[in-house]
N, CA, C and O atoms as a DFTB+ gen file, in Angstrom:
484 C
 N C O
     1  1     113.742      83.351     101.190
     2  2     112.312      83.556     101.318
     3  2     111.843      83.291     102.734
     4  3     112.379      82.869     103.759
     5  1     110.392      83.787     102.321
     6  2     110.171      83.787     104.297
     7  2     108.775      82.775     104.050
     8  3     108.052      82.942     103.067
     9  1     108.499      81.657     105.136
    10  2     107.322      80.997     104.923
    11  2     106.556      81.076     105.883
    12  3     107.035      80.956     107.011
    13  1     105.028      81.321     105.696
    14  2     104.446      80.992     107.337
    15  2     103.264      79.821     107.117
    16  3     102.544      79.812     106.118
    17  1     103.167      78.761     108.283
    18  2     102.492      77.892     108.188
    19  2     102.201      77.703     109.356
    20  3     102.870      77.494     110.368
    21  1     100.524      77.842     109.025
    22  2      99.400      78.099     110.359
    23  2      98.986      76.583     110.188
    24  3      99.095      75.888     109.177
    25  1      98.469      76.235     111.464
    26  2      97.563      74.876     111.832
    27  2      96.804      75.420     113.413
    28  3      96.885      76.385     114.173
    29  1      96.183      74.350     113.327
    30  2      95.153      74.387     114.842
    31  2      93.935      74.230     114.090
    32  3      93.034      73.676     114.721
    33  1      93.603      74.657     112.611
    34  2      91.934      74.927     112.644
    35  2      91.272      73.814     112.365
    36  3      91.835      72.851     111.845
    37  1      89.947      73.823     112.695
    38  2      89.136      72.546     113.134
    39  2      87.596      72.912     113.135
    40  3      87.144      74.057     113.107
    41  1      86.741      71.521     113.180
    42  2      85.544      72.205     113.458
    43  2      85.251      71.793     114.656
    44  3      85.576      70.713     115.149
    45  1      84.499      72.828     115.253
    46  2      83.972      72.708     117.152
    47  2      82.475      73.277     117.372
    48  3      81.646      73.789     116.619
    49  1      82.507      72.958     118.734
    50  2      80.924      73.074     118.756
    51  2      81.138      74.330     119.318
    52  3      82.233      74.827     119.582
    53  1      79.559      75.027     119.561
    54  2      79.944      76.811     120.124
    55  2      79.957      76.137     121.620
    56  3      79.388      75.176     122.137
    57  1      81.021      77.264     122.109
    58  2      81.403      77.310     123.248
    59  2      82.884      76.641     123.520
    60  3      83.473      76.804     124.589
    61  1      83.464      75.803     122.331
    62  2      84.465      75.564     122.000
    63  2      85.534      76.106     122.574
    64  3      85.426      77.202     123.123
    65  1      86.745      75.427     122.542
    66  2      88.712      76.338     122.151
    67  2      88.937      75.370     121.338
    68  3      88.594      74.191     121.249
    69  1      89.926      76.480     120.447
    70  2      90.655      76.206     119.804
    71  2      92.143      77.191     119.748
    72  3      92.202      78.369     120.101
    73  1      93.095      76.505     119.300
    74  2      94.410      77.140     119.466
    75  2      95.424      76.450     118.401
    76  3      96.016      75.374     118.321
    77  1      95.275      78.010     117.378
    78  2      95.889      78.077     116.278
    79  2      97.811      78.650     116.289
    80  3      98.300      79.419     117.117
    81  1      98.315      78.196     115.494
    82  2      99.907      78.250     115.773
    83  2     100.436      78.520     114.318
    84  3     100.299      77.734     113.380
    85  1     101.162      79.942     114.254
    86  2     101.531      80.449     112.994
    87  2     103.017      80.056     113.534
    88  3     103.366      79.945     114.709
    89  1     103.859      79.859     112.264
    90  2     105.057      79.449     112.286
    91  2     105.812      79.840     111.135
    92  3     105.384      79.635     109.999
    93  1     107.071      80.472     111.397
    94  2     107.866      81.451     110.200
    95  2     109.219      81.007     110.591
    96  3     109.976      80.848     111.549
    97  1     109.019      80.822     108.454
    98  2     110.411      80.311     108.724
    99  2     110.999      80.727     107.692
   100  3     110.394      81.527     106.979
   101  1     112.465      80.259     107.297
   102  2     113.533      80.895     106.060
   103  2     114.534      82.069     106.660
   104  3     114.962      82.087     107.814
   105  1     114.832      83.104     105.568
   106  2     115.287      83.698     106.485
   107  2     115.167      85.280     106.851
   108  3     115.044      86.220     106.065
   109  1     115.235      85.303     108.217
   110  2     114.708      86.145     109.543
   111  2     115.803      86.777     110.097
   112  3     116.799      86.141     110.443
   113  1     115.706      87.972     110.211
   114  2     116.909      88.741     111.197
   115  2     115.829      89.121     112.106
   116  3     116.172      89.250     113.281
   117  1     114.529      89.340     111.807
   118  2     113.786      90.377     113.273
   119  2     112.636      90.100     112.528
   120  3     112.662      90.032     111.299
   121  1     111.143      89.858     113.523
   122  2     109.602      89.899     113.453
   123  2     109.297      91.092     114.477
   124  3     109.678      91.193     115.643
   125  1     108.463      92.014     113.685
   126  2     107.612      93.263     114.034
   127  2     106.718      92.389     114.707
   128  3     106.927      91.518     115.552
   129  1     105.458      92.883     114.046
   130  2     104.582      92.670     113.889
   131  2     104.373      91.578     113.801
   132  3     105.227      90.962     113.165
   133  1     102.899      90.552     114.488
   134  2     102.458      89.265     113.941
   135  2     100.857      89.010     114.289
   136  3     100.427      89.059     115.441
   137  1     100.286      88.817     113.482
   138  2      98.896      88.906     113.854
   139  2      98.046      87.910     113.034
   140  3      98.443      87.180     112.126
   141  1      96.704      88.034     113.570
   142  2      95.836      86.533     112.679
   143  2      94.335      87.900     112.149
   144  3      93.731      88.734     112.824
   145  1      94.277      87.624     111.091
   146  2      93.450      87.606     110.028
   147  2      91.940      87.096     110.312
   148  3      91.840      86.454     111.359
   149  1      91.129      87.210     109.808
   150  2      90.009      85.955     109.394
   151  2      89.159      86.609     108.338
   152  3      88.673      87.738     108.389
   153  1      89.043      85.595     107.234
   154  2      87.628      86.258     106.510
   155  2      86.656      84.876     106.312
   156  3      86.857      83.774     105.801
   157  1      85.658      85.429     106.891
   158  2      84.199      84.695     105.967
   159  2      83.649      84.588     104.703
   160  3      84.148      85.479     104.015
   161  1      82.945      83.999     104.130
   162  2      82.399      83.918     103.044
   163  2      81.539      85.212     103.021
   164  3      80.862      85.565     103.986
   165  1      81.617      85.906     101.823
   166  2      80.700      87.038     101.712
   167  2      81.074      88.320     102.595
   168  3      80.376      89.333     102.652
   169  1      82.306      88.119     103.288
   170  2      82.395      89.307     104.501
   171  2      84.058      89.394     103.870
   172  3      84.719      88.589     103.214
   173  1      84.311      90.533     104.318
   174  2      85.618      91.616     104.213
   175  2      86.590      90.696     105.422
   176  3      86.316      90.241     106.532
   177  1      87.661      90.698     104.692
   178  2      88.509      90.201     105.733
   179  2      89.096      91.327     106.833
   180  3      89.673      92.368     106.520
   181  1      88.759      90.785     108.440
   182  2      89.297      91.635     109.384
   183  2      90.382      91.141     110.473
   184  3      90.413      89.975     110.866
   185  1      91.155      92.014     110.862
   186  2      92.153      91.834     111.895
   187  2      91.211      91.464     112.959
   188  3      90.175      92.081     113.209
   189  1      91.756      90.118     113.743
   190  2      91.247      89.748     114.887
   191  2      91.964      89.895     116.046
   192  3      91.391      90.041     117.126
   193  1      93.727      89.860     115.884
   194  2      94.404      90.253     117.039
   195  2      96.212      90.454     116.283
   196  3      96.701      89.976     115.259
   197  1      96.779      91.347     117.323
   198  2      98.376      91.647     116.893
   199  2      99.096      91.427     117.676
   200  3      98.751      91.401     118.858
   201  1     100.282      91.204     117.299
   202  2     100.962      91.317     118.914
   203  2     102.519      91.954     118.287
   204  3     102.670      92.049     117.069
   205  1     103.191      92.204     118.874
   206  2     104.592      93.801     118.637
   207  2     105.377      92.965     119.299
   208  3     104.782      92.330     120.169
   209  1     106.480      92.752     119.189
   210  2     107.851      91.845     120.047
   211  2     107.587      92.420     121.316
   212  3     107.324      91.810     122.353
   213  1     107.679      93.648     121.149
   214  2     107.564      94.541     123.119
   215  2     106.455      93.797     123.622
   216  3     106.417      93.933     124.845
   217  1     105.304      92.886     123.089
   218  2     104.258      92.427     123.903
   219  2     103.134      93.203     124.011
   220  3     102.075      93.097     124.631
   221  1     103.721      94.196     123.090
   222  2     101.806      95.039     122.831
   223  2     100.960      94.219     121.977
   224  3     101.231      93.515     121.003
   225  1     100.042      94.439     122.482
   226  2      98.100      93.699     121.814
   227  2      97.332      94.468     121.653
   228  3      97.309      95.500     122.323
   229  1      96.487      94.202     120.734
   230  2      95.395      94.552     120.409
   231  2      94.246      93.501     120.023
   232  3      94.552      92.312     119.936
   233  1      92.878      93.935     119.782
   234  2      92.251      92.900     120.157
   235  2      90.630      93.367     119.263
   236  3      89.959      94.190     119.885
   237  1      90.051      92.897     117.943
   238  2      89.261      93.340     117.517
   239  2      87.719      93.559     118.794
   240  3      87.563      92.895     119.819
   241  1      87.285      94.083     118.551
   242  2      86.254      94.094     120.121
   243  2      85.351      92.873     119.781
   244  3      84.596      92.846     120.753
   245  1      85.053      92.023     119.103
   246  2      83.922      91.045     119.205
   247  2      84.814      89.434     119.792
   248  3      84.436      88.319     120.151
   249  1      85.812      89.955     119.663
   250  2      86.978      88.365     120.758
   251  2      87.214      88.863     121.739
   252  3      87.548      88.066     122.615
   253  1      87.186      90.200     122.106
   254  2      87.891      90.646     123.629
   255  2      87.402      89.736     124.047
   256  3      86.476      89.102     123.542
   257  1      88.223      89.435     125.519
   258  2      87.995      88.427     126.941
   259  2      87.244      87.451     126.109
   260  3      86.138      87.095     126.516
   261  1      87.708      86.977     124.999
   262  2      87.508      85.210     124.511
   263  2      88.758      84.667     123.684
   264  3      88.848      83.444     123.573
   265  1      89.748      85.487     123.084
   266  2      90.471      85.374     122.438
   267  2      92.077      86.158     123.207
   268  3      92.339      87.227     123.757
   269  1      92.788      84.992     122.867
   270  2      94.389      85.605     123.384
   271  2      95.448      85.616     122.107
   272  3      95.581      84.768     121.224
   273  1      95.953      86.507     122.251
   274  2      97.545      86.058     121.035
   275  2      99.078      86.174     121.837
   276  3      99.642      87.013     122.540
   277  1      99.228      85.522     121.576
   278  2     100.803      85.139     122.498
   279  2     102.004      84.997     121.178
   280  3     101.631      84.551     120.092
   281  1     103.051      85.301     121.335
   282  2     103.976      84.816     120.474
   283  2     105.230      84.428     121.210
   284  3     105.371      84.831     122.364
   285  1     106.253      83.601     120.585
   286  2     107.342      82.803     121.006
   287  2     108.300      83.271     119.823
   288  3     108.357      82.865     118.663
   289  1     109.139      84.398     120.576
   290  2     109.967      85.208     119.580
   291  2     111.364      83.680     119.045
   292  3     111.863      83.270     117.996
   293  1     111.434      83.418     120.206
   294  2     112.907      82.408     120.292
   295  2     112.707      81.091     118.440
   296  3     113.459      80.731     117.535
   297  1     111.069      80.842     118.878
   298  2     110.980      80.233     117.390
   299  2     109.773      81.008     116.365
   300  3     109.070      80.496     115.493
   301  1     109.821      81.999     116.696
   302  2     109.411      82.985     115.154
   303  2     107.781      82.131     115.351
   304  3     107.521      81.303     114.477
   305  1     106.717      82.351     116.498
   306  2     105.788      81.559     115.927
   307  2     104.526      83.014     116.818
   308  3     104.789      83.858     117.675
   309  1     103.658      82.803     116.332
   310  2     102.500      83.273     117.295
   311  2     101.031      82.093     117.222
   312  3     100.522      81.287     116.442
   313  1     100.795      82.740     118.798
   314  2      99.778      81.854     118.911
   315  2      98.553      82.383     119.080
   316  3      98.515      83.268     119.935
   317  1      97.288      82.064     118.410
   318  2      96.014      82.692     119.100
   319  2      94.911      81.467     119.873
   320  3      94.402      80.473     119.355
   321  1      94.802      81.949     121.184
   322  2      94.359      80.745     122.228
   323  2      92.530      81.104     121.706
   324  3      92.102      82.051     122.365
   325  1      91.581      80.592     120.802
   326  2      90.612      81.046     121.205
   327  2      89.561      79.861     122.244
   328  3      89.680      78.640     122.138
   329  1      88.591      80.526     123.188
   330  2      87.817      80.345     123.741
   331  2      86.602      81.057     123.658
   332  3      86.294      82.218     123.391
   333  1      85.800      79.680     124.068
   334  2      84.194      80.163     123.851
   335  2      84.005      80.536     122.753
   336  3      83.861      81.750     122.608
   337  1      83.923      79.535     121.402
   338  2      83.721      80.208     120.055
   339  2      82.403      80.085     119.893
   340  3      81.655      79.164     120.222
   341  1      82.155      81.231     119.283
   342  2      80.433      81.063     118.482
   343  2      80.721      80.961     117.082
   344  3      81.814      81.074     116.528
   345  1      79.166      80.646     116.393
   346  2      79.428      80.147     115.189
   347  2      79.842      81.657     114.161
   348  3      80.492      81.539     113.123
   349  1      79.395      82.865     114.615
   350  2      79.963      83.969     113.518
   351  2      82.007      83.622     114.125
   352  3      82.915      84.075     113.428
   353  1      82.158      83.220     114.769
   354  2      84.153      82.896     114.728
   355  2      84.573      82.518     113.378
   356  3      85.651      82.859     112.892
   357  1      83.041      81.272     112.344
   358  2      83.597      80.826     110.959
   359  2      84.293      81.654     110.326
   360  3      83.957      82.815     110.094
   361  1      85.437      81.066     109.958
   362  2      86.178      81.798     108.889
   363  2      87.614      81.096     108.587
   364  3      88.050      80.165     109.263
   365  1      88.133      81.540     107.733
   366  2      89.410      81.360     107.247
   367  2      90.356      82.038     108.381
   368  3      89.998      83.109     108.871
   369  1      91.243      81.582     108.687
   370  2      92.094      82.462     110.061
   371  2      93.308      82.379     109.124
   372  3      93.433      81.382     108.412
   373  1      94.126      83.284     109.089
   374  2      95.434      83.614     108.074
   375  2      96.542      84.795     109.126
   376  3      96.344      85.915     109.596
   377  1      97.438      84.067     109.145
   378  2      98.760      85.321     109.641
   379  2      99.088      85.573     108.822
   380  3      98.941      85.278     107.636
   381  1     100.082      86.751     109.898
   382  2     100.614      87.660     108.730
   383  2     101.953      88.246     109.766
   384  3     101.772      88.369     110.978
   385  1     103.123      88.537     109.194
   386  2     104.396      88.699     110.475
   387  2     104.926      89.580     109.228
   388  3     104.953      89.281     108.035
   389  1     105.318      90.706     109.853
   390  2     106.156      92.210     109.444
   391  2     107.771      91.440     109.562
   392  3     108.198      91.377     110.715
   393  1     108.809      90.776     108.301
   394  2     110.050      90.304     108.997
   395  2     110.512      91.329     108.248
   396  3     110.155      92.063     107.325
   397  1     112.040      90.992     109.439
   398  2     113.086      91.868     108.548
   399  2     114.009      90.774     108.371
   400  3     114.513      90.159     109.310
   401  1     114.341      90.411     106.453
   402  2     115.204      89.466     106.515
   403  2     116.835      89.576     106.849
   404  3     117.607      88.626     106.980
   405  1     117.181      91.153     106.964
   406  2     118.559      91.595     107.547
   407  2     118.885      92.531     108.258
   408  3     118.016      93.304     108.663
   409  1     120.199      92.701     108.587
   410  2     119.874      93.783     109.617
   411  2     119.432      95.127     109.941
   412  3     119.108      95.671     110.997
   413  1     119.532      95.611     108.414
   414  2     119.100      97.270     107.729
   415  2     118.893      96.898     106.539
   416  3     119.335      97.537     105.584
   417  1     117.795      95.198     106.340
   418  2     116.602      95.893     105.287
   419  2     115.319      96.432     106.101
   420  3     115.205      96.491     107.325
   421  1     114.336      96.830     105.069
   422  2     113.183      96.980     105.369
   423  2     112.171      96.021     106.223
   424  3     112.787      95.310     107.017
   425  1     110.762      95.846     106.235
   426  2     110.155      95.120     107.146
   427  2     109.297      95.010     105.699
   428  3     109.117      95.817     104.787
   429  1     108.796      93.437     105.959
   430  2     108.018      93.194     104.274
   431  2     106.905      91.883     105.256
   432  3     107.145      91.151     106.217
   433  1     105.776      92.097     104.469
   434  2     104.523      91.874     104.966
   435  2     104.326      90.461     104.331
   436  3     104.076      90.425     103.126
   437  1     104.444      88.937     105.249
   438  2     104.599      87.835     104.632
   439  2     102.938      87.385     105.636
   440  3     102.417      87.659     106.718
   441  1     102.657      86.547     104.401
   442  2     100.902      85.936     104.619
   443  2     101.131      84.128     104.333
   444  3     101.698      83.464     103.465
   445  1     100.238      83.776     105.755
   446  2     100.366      82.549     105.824
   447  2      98.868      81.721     105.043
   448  3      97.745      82.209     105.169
   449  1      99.075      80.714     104.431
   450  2      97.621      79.850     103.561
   451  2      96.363      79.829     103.914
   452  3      95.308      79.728     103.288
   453  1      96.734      79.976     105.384
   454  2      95.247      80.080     105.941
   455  2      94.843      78.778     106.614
   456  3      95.223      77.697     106.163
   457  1      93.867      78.907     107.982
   458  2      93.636      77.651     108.436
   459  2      92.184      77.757     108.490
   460  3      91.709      78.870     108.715
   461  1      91.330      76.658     108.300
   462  2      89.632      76.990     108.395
   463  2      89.646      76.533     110.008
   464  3      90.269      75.609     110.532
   465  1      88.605      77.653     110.695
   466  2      87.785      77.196     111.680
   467  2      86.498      77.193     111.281
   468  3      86.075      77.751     110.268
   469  1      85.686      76.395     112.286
   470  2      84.241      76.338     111.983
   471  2      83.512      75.786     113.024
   472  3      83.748      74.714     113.582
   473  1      82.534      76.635     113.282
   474  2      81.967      76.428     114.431
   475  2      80.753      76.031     114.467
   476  3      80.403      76.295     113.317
   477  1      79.961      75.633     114.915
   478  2      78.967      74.643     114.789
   479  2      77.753      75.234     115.687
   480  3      78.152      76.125     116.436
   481  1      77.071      75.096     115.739
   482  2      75.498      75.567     116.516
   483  2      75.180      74.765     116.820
   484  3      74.103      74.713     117.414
């Protein structure tokens, strides 16, 4: 089995950082894909950022130039650096990493518990 376990989340005041750390573990031949999640209360859960082993990103447009995602292939983890949070940032933050547990299986879509941020006014 494959596990992921996020931490970093906290409550902060706006204008805040915070820096959340997804971590996958069990077993792994290769990570695609790895990205962080968030949903609010009452709101649709949306992609906030991705990142591709090659080091491609993407970046929902309301974190551009406040939010980074970095990952550390060597220990299966990604990171999202945020800065300058406002209080719509509240939410549940949840990864999610595309593994492949061998060398010619498929790629299967593993979801981490979720970490609360919360931001304060």
């Amino acid at each position: 089995q494959v596990q992921l376990v996020e931490s970093g989340g906290d409550l902060v005041q706006t204008g805040g950082s915070l820096r959340l750390s997804c971590a996958a573990s069990g077993t792994i031949f290769s990570i695609d894909f790895m990205g962080w999640y968030r949903q609010a209360p009452g709101k649709q859960r949306e992609l906030v950022a991705y990142i591709y082993t090659s080091g491609t990103t993407n970046y929902l447009d309301s974190v551009k130039g406040r939010f980074t995602i970095s990952r550390d292939n060597a220990k299966n983890t990604v990171y999202l650096q945020m800065n300058s949070l406002k209080p719509e940032d509240t939410a549940v933050y949840v990864c999610a990493a595309d593994v492949r547990r061998q060398r010619l299986a498929n790629l299967y879509r593993y979801w981490g518990q979720g970490t609360q941020v919360t931001v304060s006014s």
